[in-house]
mmCIF file of C-alpha atoms and ligand atoms in Angstrom:
data_model
loop_
_atom_site.group_PDB
_atom_site.id
_atom_site.type_symbol
_atom_site.label_atom_id
_atom_site.label_comp_id
_atom_site.label_asym_id
_atom_site.label_seq_id
_atom_site.Cartn_x
_atom_site.Cartn_y
_atom_site.Cartn_z
ATOM 1 C CA MET A 1 31.303 -8.611 -7.772
ATOM 2 C CA PRO A 2 32.911 -7.710 -4.423
ATOM 3 C CA ASP A 3 35.018 -4.528 -4.262
ATOM 4 C CA SER A 4 38.665 -5.624 -4.540
ATOM 5 C CA SER A 5 39.781 -2.501 -2.611
ATOM 6 C CA VAL A 6 38.096 -3.791 0.574
ATOM 7 C CA SER A 7 39.073 -6.850 2.568
ATOM 8 C CA VAL A 8 36.878 -8.236 5.316
ATOM 9 C CA PRO A 9 38.992 -9.497 8.250
ATOM 10 C CA ALA A 10 39.330 -13.306 8.165
ATOM 11 C CA GLU A 11 38.473 -13.643 11.868
ATOM 12 C CA VAL A 12 35.081 -11.967 11.268
ATOM 13 C CA LEU A 13 34.246 -14.411 8.467
ATOM 14 C CA LYS A 14 35.489 -17.331 10.552
ATOM 15 C CA ALA A 15 33.378 -16.366 13.594
ATOM 16 C CA LEU A 16 30.267 -16.082 11.403
ATOM 17 C CA GLN A 17 30.978 -19.421 9.780
ATOM 18 C CA THR A 18 31.748 -21.378 12.959
ATOM 19 C CA HIS A 19 28.965 -20.251 15.298
ATOM 20 C CA ASP A 20 25.236 -20.734 14.881
ATOM 21 C CA ARG A 21 22.240 -18.996 16.501
ATOM 22 C CA ILE A 22 23.688 -15.582 15.736
ATOM 23 C CA LEU A 23 22.153 -12.673 17.635
ATOM 24 C CA ILE A 24 22.396 -9.374 15.746
ATOM 25 C CA ALA A 25 22.271 -6.233 17.888
ATOM 26 C CA ALA A 26 22.780 -2.524 17.189
ATOM 27 C CA HIS A 27 22.729 0.625 19.318
ATOM 28 C CA ALA A 28 19.535 1.577 21.158
ATOM 29 C CA ASN A 29 17.362 4.305 19.554
ATOM 30 C CA PRO A 30 18.731 3.118 16.211
ATOM 31 C CA ASP A 31 19.124 5.326 13.148
ATOM 32 C CA GLY A 32 18.842 4.198 9.527
ATOM 33 C CA ASP A 33 22.357 2.789 9.541
ATOM 34 C CA ALA A 34 21.828 0.718 12.694
ATOM 35 C CA VAL A 35 18.494 -0.635 11.400
ATOM 36 C CA GLY A 36 19.750 -1.109 7.831
ATOM 37 C CA ALA A 37 22.947 -2.874 8.937
ATOM 38 C CA SER A 38 20.984 -5.149 11.312
ATOM 39 C CA ALA A 39 18.414 -6.090 8.677
ATOM 40 C CA ALA A 40 21.072 -6.539 5.985
ATOM 41 C CA LEU A 41 23.182 -8.893 8.095
ATOM 42 C CA GLY A 42 20.038 -10.803 9.090
ATOM 43 C CA TRP A 43 19.039 -11.241 5.439
ATOM 44 C CA ALA A 44 22.568 -12.302 4.477
ATOM 45 C CA LEU A 45 22.722 -14.961 7.204
ATOM 46 C CA ARG A 46 19.215 -16.135 6.367
ATOM 47 C CA MET A 47 20.158 -16.479 2.684
ATOM 48 C CA LEU A 48 22.999 -18.725 3.891
ATOM 49 C CA GLY A 49 20.527 -20.819 5.873
ATOM 50 C CA ARG A 50 21.833 -19.740 9.278
ATOM 51 C CA GLU A 51 19.746 -19.419 12.411
ATOM 52 C CA THR A 52 19.528 -15.720 13.184
ATOM 53 C CA LEU A 53 17.985 -13.520 15.861
ATOM 54 C CA LEU A 54 17.446 -9.752 15.644
ATOM 55 C CA TYR A 55 17.506 -7.672 18.810
ATOM 56 C CA ASN A 56 17.256 -4.004 19.660
ATOM 57 C CA GLU A 57 16.631 -2.700 23.172
ATOM 58 C CA THR A 58 14.359 0.154 22.059
ATOM 59 C CA GLY A 59 12.978 -1.417 18.889
ATOM 60 C CA PHE A 60 13.153 0.073 15.384
ATOM 61 C CA PRO A 61 11.616 3.514 14.646
ATOM 62 C CA ASP A 62 8.137 3.740 13.081
ATOM 63 C CA TYR A 63 9.411 5.645 10.030
ATOM 64 C CA LEU A 64 11.324 2.511 9.021
ATOM 65 C CA GLY A 65 8.357 0.263 9.781
ATOM 66 C CA TRP A 66 7.992 -0.535 6.061
ATOM 67 C CA MET A 67 11.363 -2.323 5.934
ATOM 68 C CA ARG A 68 11.276 -6.059 5.423
ATOM 69 C CA LEU A 69 12.977 -7.938 8.260
ATOM 70 C CA PRO A 70 14.474 -11.438 8.013
ATOM 71 C CA CYS A 71 12.883 -12.491 11.325
ATOM 72 C CA PRO A 72 10.787 -10.885 14.059
ATOM 73 C CA LEU A 73 12.616 -8.197 16.058
ATOM 74 C CA LEU A 74 13.163 -8.997 19.744
ATOM 75 C CA ARG A 75 13.039 -6.129 22.252
ATOM 76 C CA ASP A 76 13.267 -8.292 25.291
ATOM 77 C CA LEU A 77 16.015 -10.868 25.872
ATOM 78 C CA SER A 78 13.774 -12.923 28.139
ATOM 79 C CA ALA A 79 11.972 -13.900 24.909
ATOM 80 C CA LEU A 80 15.208 -15.559 23.704
ATOM 81 C CA PRO A 81 14.839 -19.296 23.215
ATOM 82 C CA GLY A 82 18.173 -20.192 24.927
ATOM 83 C CA LYS A 83 21.595 -18.581 24.677
ATOM 84 C CA PRO A 84 22.879 -17.466 21.272
ATOM 85 C CA GLY A 85 26.150 -18.926 19.968
ATOM 86 C CA LEU A 86 27.470 -15.534 18.840
ATOM 87 C CA ILE A 87 26.536 -11.858 19.153
ATOM 88 C CA VAL A 88 27.284 -9.487 16.285
ATOM 89 C CA ALA A 89 27.282 -5.881 17.535
ATOM 90 C CA LEU A 90 26.686 -3.291 14.810
ATOM 91 C CA ASP A 91 27.212 0.489 14.631
ATOM 92 C CA SER A 92 27.962 0.807 18.349
ATOM 93 C CA GLY A 93 31.038 2.896 19.206
ATOM 94 C CA ASP A 94 31.067 1.338 22.655
ATOM 95 C CA ALA A 95 29.415 -1.709 24.181
ATOM 96 C CA GLY A 96 27.217 0.422 26.462
ATOM 97 C CA ARG A 97 25.286 1.819 23.496
ATOM 98 C CA LEU A 98 23.858 -1.665 22.873
ATOM 99 C CA GLY A 99 21.756 -1.153 26.013
ATOM 100 C CA GLU A 100 21.718 -2.243 29.618
ATOM 101 C CA GLU A 101 19.946 -5.533 29.040
ATOM 102 C CA LEU A 102 22.594 -7.011 26.724
ATOM 103 C CA GLN A 103 25.605 -6.291 28.962
ATOM 104 C CA THR A 104 25.590 -9.627 30.849
ATOM 105 C CA LEU A 105 25.210 -11.683 27.670
ATOM 106 C CA LEU A 106 28.113 -9.773 26.063
ATOM 107 C CA LYS A 107 30.393 -11.262 28.727
ATOM 108 C CA GLU A 108 29.055 -14.808 28.298
ATOM 109 C CA VAL A 109 28.881 -15.194 24.519
ATOM 110 C CA PRO A 110 31.571 -14.545 21.858
ATOM 111 C CA VAL A 111 31.119 -11.103 20.292
ATOM 112 C CA VAL A 112 31.955 -9.778 16.821
ATOM 113 C CA ASN A 113 32.132 -5.967 16.774
ATOM 114 C CA ILE A 114 31.528 -4.327 13.373
ATOM 115 C CA ASP A 115 31.533 -0.533 13.417
ATOM 116 C CA HIS A 116 32.765 2.682 11.779
ATOM 117 C CA HIS A 117 33.019 4.989 14.814
ATOM 118 C CA GLN A 118 36.416 6.492 15.576
ATOM 119 C CA GLY A 119 37.445 5.621 19.135
ATOM 120 C CA ASN A 120 35.655 2.250 19.206
ATOM 121 C CA PRO A 121 37.760 0.382 21.797
ATOM 122 C CA GLY A 122 37.428 -3.020 20.081
ATOM 123 C CA TYR A 123 35.156 -4.699 22.632
ATOM 124 C CA GLY A 124 34.507 -7.771 20.450
ATOM 125 C CA SER A 125 35.797 -10.898 22.236
ATOM 126 C CA ALA A 126 35.755 -13.015 19.033
ATOM 127 C CA ALA A 127 36.631 -10.414 16.365
ATOM 128 C CA ASN A 128 36.692 -6.684 15.688
ATOM 129 C CA TRP A 129 36.277 -4.862 12.395
ATOM 130 C CA VAL A 130 36.372 -1.137 13.095
ATOM 131 C CA ASP A 131 36.975 1.128 10.118
ATOM 132 C CA PRO A 132 36.175 4.870 10.483
ATOM 133 C CA ALA A 133 36.777 5.327 6.743
ATOM 134 C CA MET A 134 33.590 3.334 6.028
ATOM 135 C CA SER A 135 30.606 5.592 5.372
ATOM 136 C CA ALA A 136 28.169 3.364 7.225
ATOM 137 C CA THR A 137 28.159 0.113 9.164
ATOM 138 C CA GLY A 138 25.687 -1.033 6.506
ATOM 139 C CA GLU A 139 28.442 -0.566 3.910
ATOM 140 C CA MET A 140 30.644 -2.938 5.944
ATOM 141 C CA VAL A 141 27.787 -5.466 6.105
ATOM 142 C CA GLY A 142 27.404 -5.141 2.319
ATOM 143 C CA HIS A 143 31.087 -6.016 1.865
ATOM 144 C CA LEU A 144 30.708 -8.861 4.357
ATOM 145 C CA ALA A 145 27.712 -10.303 2.463
ATOM 146 C CA GLU A 146 29.673 -10.181 -0.780
ATOM 147 C CA ALA A 147 32.693 -11.824 0.891
ATOM 148 C CA LEU A 148 30.304 -14.621 1.910
ATOM 149 C CA GLY A 149 29.443 -15.084 -1.760
ATOM 150 C CA LEU A 150 26.116 -13.233 -1.878
ATOM 151 C CA SER A 151 24.905 -10.657 -4.416
ATOM 152 C CA LEU A 152 23.317 -7.475 -3.069
ATOM 153 C CA GLU A 153 19.707 -8.090 -4.119
ATOM 154 C CA GLY A 154 16.167 -7.905 -2.798
ATOM 155 C CA ALA A 155 15.562 -7.073 0.859
ATOM 156 C CA LEU A 156 19.312 -7.281 1.537
ATOM 157 C CA ALA A 157 19.989 -4.538 -1.041
ATOM 158 C CA GLU A 158 17.143 -2.373 0.318
ATOM 159 C CA ALA A 159 18.553 -2.593 3.837
ATOM 160 C CA VAL A 160 22.086 -1.705 2.660
ATOM 161 C CA TYR A 161 20.645 1.264 0.731
ATOM 162 C CA VAL A 162 18.815 2.580 3.829
ATOM 163 C CA ALA A 163 22.056 2.365 5.830
ATOM 164 C CA LEU A 164 24.180 4.095 3.168
ATOM 165 C CA ALA A 165 21.632 6.855 2.461
ATOM 166 C CA SER A 166 21.086 7.477 6.166
ATOM 167 C CA ASP A 167 24.738 7.943 7.152
ATOM 168 C CA THR A 168 25.914 9.789 4.011
ATOM 169 C CA GLY A 169 22.977 12.254 3.802
ATOM 170 C CA SER A 170 21.957 10.473 0.601
ATOM 171 C CA PHE A 171 25.532 10.400 -0.725
ATOM 172 C CA SER A 172 26.331 14.044 0.011
ATOM 173 C CA TYR A 173 28.519 14.126 3.163
ATOM 174 C CA GLY A 174 32.314 13.940 3.152
ATOM 175 C CA ASN A 175 32.204 10.274 4.197
ATOM 176 C CA THR A 176 30.869 9.369 0.714
ATOM 177 C CA ARG A 177 33.752 7.647 -1.061
ATOM 178 C CA ALA A 178 34.133 6.185 -4.523
ATOM 179 C CA SER A 179 33.752 2.730 -2.971
ATOM 180 C CA THR A 180 30.464 3.855 -1.339
ATOM 181 C CA LEU A 181 29.104 4.883 -4.730
ATOM 182 C CA ARG A 182 30.391 1.672 -6.312
ATOM 183 C CA MET A 183 28.408 -0.268 -3.728
ATOM 184 C CA ALA A 184 25.331 1.867 -4.477
ATOM 185 C CA ALA A 185 25.850 1.038 -8.161
ATOM 186 C CA ARG A 186 25.934 -2.685 -7.357
ATOM 187 C CA LEU A 187 22.632 -2.283 -5.458
ATOM 188 C CA LEU A 188 21.052 -0.834 -8.617
ATOM 189 C CA GLU A 189 22.642 -3.531 -10.778
ATOM 190 C CA GLY A 190 21.057 -6.058 -8.409
ATOM 191 C CA GLY A 191 17.629 -4.605 -9.188
ATOM 192 C CA LEU A 192 17.062 -2.121 -6.337
ATOM 193 C CA ASP A 193 14.009 0.044 -7.081
ATOM 194 C CA ILE A 194 15.577 3.272 -5.813
ATOM 195 C CA ALA A 195 12.554 5.522 -6.505
ATOM 196 C CA SER A 196 10.246 3.257 -4.578
ATOM 197 C CA VAL A 197 12.595 2.998 -1.576
ATOM 198 C CA ARG A 198 13.133 6.770 -1.613
ATOM 199 C CA ALA A 199 9.407 7.425 -1.675
ATOM 200 C CA ARG A 200 8.960 5.165 1.344
ATOM 201 C CA LEU A 201 11.812 6.950 3.132
ATOM 202 C CA ASP A 202 10.890 10.532 2.209
ATOM 203 C CA ASN A 203 7.128 10.770 1.734
ATOM 204 C CA ASN A 204 6.334 9.413 5.090
ATOM 205 C CA TRP A 205 5.835 12.365 7.433
ATOM 206 C CA SER A 206 3.048 12.512 9.994
ATOM 207 C CA GLU A 207 1.104 15.765 10.288
ATOM 208 C CA SER A 208 2.473 16.103 13.839
ATOM 209 C CA LYS A 209 6.027 16.023 12.465
ATOM 210 C CA LEU A 210 5.175 18.870 10.074
ATOM 211 C CA ARG A 211 3.730 20.946 12.950
ATOM 212 C CA LEU A 212 6.722 20.179 15.176
ATOM 213 C CA TRP A 213 9.248 21.198 12.507
ATOM 214 C CA GLY A 214 7.280 24.419 11.965
ATOM 215 C CA ARG A 215 7.565 25.275 15.630
ATOM 216 C CA LEU A 216 11.243 24.294 15.755
ATOM 217 C CA MET A 217 11.985 26.476 12.726
ATOM 218 C CA SER A 218 10.267 29.530 14.176
ATOM 219 C CA GLU A 219 11.820 29.037 17.621
ATOM 220 C CA ALA A 220 15.397 28.150 16.587
ATOM 221 C CA ARG A 221 18.101 30.285 18.202
ATOM 222 C CA ILE A 222 21.076 31.587 16.310
ATOM 223 C CA LEU A 223 23.878 32.327 18.784
ATOM 224 C CA ASP A 224 27.587 33.218 18.862
ATOM 225 C CA ASN A 225 27.433 35.735 16.012
ATOM 226 C CA GLY A 226 25.610 33.339 13.748
ATOM 227 C CA LYS A 227 28.009 30.438 14.194
ATOM 228 C CA LEU A 228 25.803 28.292 16.453
ATOM 229 C CA GLY A 229 22.262 27.127 15.617
ATOM 230 C CA VAL A 230 20.295 25.684 18.551
ATOM 231 C CA SER A 231 16.924 23.986 18.895
ATOM 232 C CA ILE A 232 15.364 22.667 22.066
ATOM 233 C CA VAL A 233 12.835 19.865 21.842
ATOM 234 C CA SER A 234 11.042 19.914 25.179
ATOM 235 C CA ARG A 235 8.508 17.310 26.193
ATOM 236 C CA ALA A 236 5.948 20.123 26.432
ATOM 237 C CA LEU A 237 6.549 21.057 22.784
ATOM 238 C CA LEU A 238 6.146 17.430 21.696
ATOM 239 C CA ARG A 239 2.864 17.266 23.618
ATOM 240 C CA GLU A 240 1.577 20.520 22.077
ATOM 241 C CA CYS A 241 2.308 19.192 18.578
ATOM 242 C CA GLY A 242 1.063 15.674 19.325
ATOM 243 C CA ALA A 243 4.518 14.587 18.173
ATOM 244 C CA SER A 244 6.851 11.786 19.270
ATOM 245 C CA ARG A 245 10.590 12.082 20.000
ATOM 246 C CA GLU A 246 11.183 10.304 16.713
ATOM 247 C CA ASP A 247 9.487 13.214 14.864
ATOM 248 C CA ALA A 248 12.418 15.465 15.871
ATOM 249 C CA GLU A 249 14.917 13.092 14.227
ATOM 250 C CA GLY A 250 16.797 14.882 11.448
ATOM 251 C CA PHE A 251 15.853 18.425 12.434
ATOM 252 C CA VAL A 252 19.435 19.167 13.468
ATOM 253 C CA GLU A 253 20.342 18.999 9.750
ATOM 254 C CA GLN A 254 18.049 21.984 9.120
ATOM 255 C CA LEU A 255 20.057 24.124 11.552
ATOM 256 C CA ARG A 256 23.266 23.263 9.715
ATOM 257 C CA LYS A 257 21.730 24.652 6.493
ATOM 258 C CA ILE A 258 21.727 28.229 7.824
ATOM 259 C CA ARG A 259 24.417 30.351 6.160
ATOM 260 C CA GLY A 260 27.234 31.047 8.631
ATOM 261 C CA VAL A 261 26.226 28.319 11.089
ATOM 262 C CA ARG A 262 29.249 26.148 11.841
ATOM 263 C CA VAL A 263 27.771 24.013 14.600
ATOM 264 C CA ALA A 264 24.166 22.823 14.773
ATOM 265 C CA LEU A 265 22.950 21.704 18.187
ATOM 266 C CA LEU A 266 19.695 19.951 18.984
ATOM 267 C CA LEU A 267 18.818 19.391 22.643
ATOM 268 C CA ARG A 268 16.013 16.929 23.325
ATOM 269 C CA GLU A 269 14.550 16.726 26.802
ATOM 270 C CA GLU A 270 14.148 13.164 28.109
ATOM 271 C CA GLU A 271 12.855 11.675 31.295
ATOM 272 C CA ARG A 272 14.642 8.585 32.558
ATOM 273 C CA GLU A 273 13.769 6.991 35.866
ATOM 274 C CA GLY A 274 12.276 10.193 37.193
ATOM 275 C CA SER A 275 15.139 12.532 36.290
ATOM 276 C CA ILE A 276 15.346 14.998 33.406
ATOM 277 C CA MET A 277 18.182 14.497 30.952
ATOM 278 C CA THR A 278 19.120 15.881 27.556
ATOM 279 C CA LYS A 279 19.931 13.953 24.390
ATOM 280 C CA VAL A 280 22.437 16.091 22.515
ATOM 281 C CA SER A 281 22.867 15.978 18.729
ATOM 282 C CA LEU A 282 25.720 17.911 17.128
ATOM 283 C CA ARG A 283 26.463 18.559 13.458
ATOM 284 C CA SER A 284 29.254 20.489 11.709
ATOM 285 C CA SER A 285 31.028 20.567 8.350
ATOM 286 C CA GLY A 286 34.570 20.084 7.085
ATOM 287 C CA ALA A 287 37.361 20.357 9.645
ATOM 288 C CA ASP A 288 35.072 21.482 12.528
ATOM 289 C CA ASP A 289 35.184 18.517 14.912
ATOM 290 C CA VAL A 290 32.075 18.070 17.078
ATOM 291 C CA ARG A 291 32.992 14.529 18.156
ATOM 292 C CA LYS A 292 35.456 16.123 20.596
ATOM 293 C CA VAL A 293 32.587 18.129 22.127
ATOM 294 C CA ALA A 294 30.418 15.016 22.518
ATOM 295 C CA ALA A 295 33.369 13.104 23.998
ATOM 296 C CA GLN A 296 33.623 15.700 26.808
ATOM 297 C CA PHE A 297 30.159 14.533 27.883
ATOM 298 C CA GLY A 298 30.757 10.787 27.599
ATOM 299 C CA GLY A 299 29.351 10.579 24.062
ATOM 300 C CA GLY A 300 30.932 10.082 20.669
ATOM 301 C CA GLY A 301 30.208 9.752 16.969
ATOM 302 C CA HIS A 302 32.010 11.219 13.976
ATOM 303 C CA LYS A 303 33.847 14.484 13.252
ATOM 304 C CA ASN A 304 30.756 16.108 11.676
ATOM 305 C CA ALA A 305 27.959 14.200 13.476
ATOM 306 C CA ALA A 306 28.098 13.314 17.140
ATOM 307 C CA GLY A 307 25.904 12.897 20.189
ATOM 308 C CA ALA A 308 25.769 12.381 23.919
ATOM 309 C CA THR A 309 23.319 12.226 26.797
ATOM 310 C CA VAL A 310 23.783 14.835 29.537
ATOM 311 C CA ASP A 311 22.399 14.532 33.032
ATOM 312 C CA LEU A 312 20.903 18.065 33.033
ATOM 313 C CA PRO A 313 17.801 19.756 31.562
ATOM 314 C CA PRO A 314 18.216 21.284 28.058
ATOM 315 C CA GLU A 315 18.741 24.956 29.058
ATOM 316 C CA LYS A 316 21.448 24.002 31.588
ATOM 317 C CA THR A 317 23.005 21.654 29.045
ATOM 318 C CA LEU A 318 23.241 24.562 26.588
ATOM 319 C CA THR A 319 25.066 26.701 29.171
ATOM 320 C CA VAL A 320 27.494 23.895 29.953
ATOM 321 C CA ILE A 321 28.165 22.783 26.371
ATOM 322 C CA GLN A 322 28.483 26.204 24.694
ATOM 323 C CA PRO A 323 32.078 26.915 25.902
ATOM 324 C CA TYR A 324 33.213 23.546 24.478
ATOM 325 C CA ILE A 325 31.501 24.314 21.160
ATOM 326 C CA ARG A 326 33.416 27.614 20.915
ATOM 327 C CA HIS A 327 36.655 25.572 20.863
ATOM 328 C CA VAL A 328 35.474 24.037 17.583
ATOM 329 C CA TRP A 329 35.950 27.249 15.624
ATOM 330 C CA ASN A 330 38.745 28.751 17.737
HETATM 331 P P1 LIG B 1 22.580 11.536 16.425
HETATM 332 O O1 LIG B 1 22.851 12.976 16.698
HETATM 333 O O2 LIG B 1 21.957 11.346 15.081
HETATM 334 O O3 LIG B 1 21.887 10.835 17.542
HETATM 335 O O4 LIG B 1 23.999 10.815 16.356
HETATM 336 C C1 LIG B 1 25.041 11.257 15.531
HETATM 337 C C2 LIG B 1 26.243 10.335 15.662
HETATM 338 O O5 LIG B 1 26.721 10.354 16.994
HETATM 339 C C3 LIG B 1 25.948 8.870 15.353
HETATM 340 O O6 LIG B 1 27.082 8.314 14.723
HETATM 341 C C4 LIG B 1 25.761 8.258 16.701
HETATM 342 O O7 LIG B 1 26.087 6.913 16.710
HETATM 343 C C5 LIG B 1 26.685 9.078 17.587
HETATM 344 N N1 LIG B 1 26.114 9.207 18.922
HETATM 345 C C6 LIG B 1 24.926 9.781 19.250
HETATM 346 N N2 LIG B 1 24.699 9.728 20.565
HETATM 347 C C7 LIG B 1 25.773 9.097 21.111
HETATM 348 C C8 LIG B 1 26.139 8.723 22.452
HETATM 349 O O8 LIG B 1 25.421 8.957 23.422
HETATM 350 N N3 LIG B 1 27.336 8.083 22.590
HETATM 351 C C9 LIG B 1 28.162 7.809 21.537
HETATM 352 N N4 LIG B 1 29.319 7.159 21.769
HETATM 353 N N5 LIG B 1 27.840 8.143 20.280
HETATM 354 C C10 LIG B 1 26.682 8.780 20.057
HETATM 355 MN MN1 LIG B 2 26.506 4.574 11.510
#
């Protein structure tokens, strides 16, 4: 039974019903919500007998490699058999996050933009459904599937669960609403094997991830009288641990656990086209707004979880970002 407190915009339903060959895309370097929302929408459209394509510029992360996908994932648009009739963009606060390669197609094909990031400018040319009150884009896709007459079952339910659990910290962050939990209840009523999905999500670490987290824990810096927790993930550290960039995913949450820490900051060194950059991840709690910090550097996200990419090495990024972080608690 759909949730009567939520209404899916009619223009979104209409666009999905009138166009075929629907290309589903989410932000590059996708998290559990981006992957879960993409897979869930793909399953929903497939259950309705629609021709569907799944695309992500950087592919899906290995730790979600066990998820069932409705069709093979494309990483390269040159593999597309002709132009799609519609693009559905998921979990992307701005069009740029979908990746360089998709930008031309976004201007040529009607776009439906479904997202829960505050500040999303509404770049969908066919329809926009942007609701920052939604816990996850996967929650929106769940409502959409139900509005299309589907029950949340099987691989569709698994994908919605991954999205919800990923963006709500397994139903613990402030974005968890009664309607989020009602959707989770419908997933269980539809037969979701929650223990089995959780085991695949949780008991899935590589040894290199364990070693990396050990090093990050012992080397974490606690600054600003205990209010700021910082970790730097350098490429050298990843090499020493035999770890991948994906292995650092989620560590920023550990820094937030430290008593007194109000802002957790993870700085990951990246090399792009020969220059060194830093992927910034910020976390906070309650009224402390880190999205404003990320926005100063061209990034975005949510009040308590935000990110950006800065054109400087990690140590320099720390120096530049620290004064903005101090505004969070001042
Ligand atoms: P994470 O730190 O896990 O990469 O991202 C936390 C939140 O910030 C997510 O909602 C994510 O979509 C958003 N975010 C991360 N990096 C960027 C970025 O470079 N630009 C924007 N607009 N949002 C970002
Ligand atoms: Mn999300």
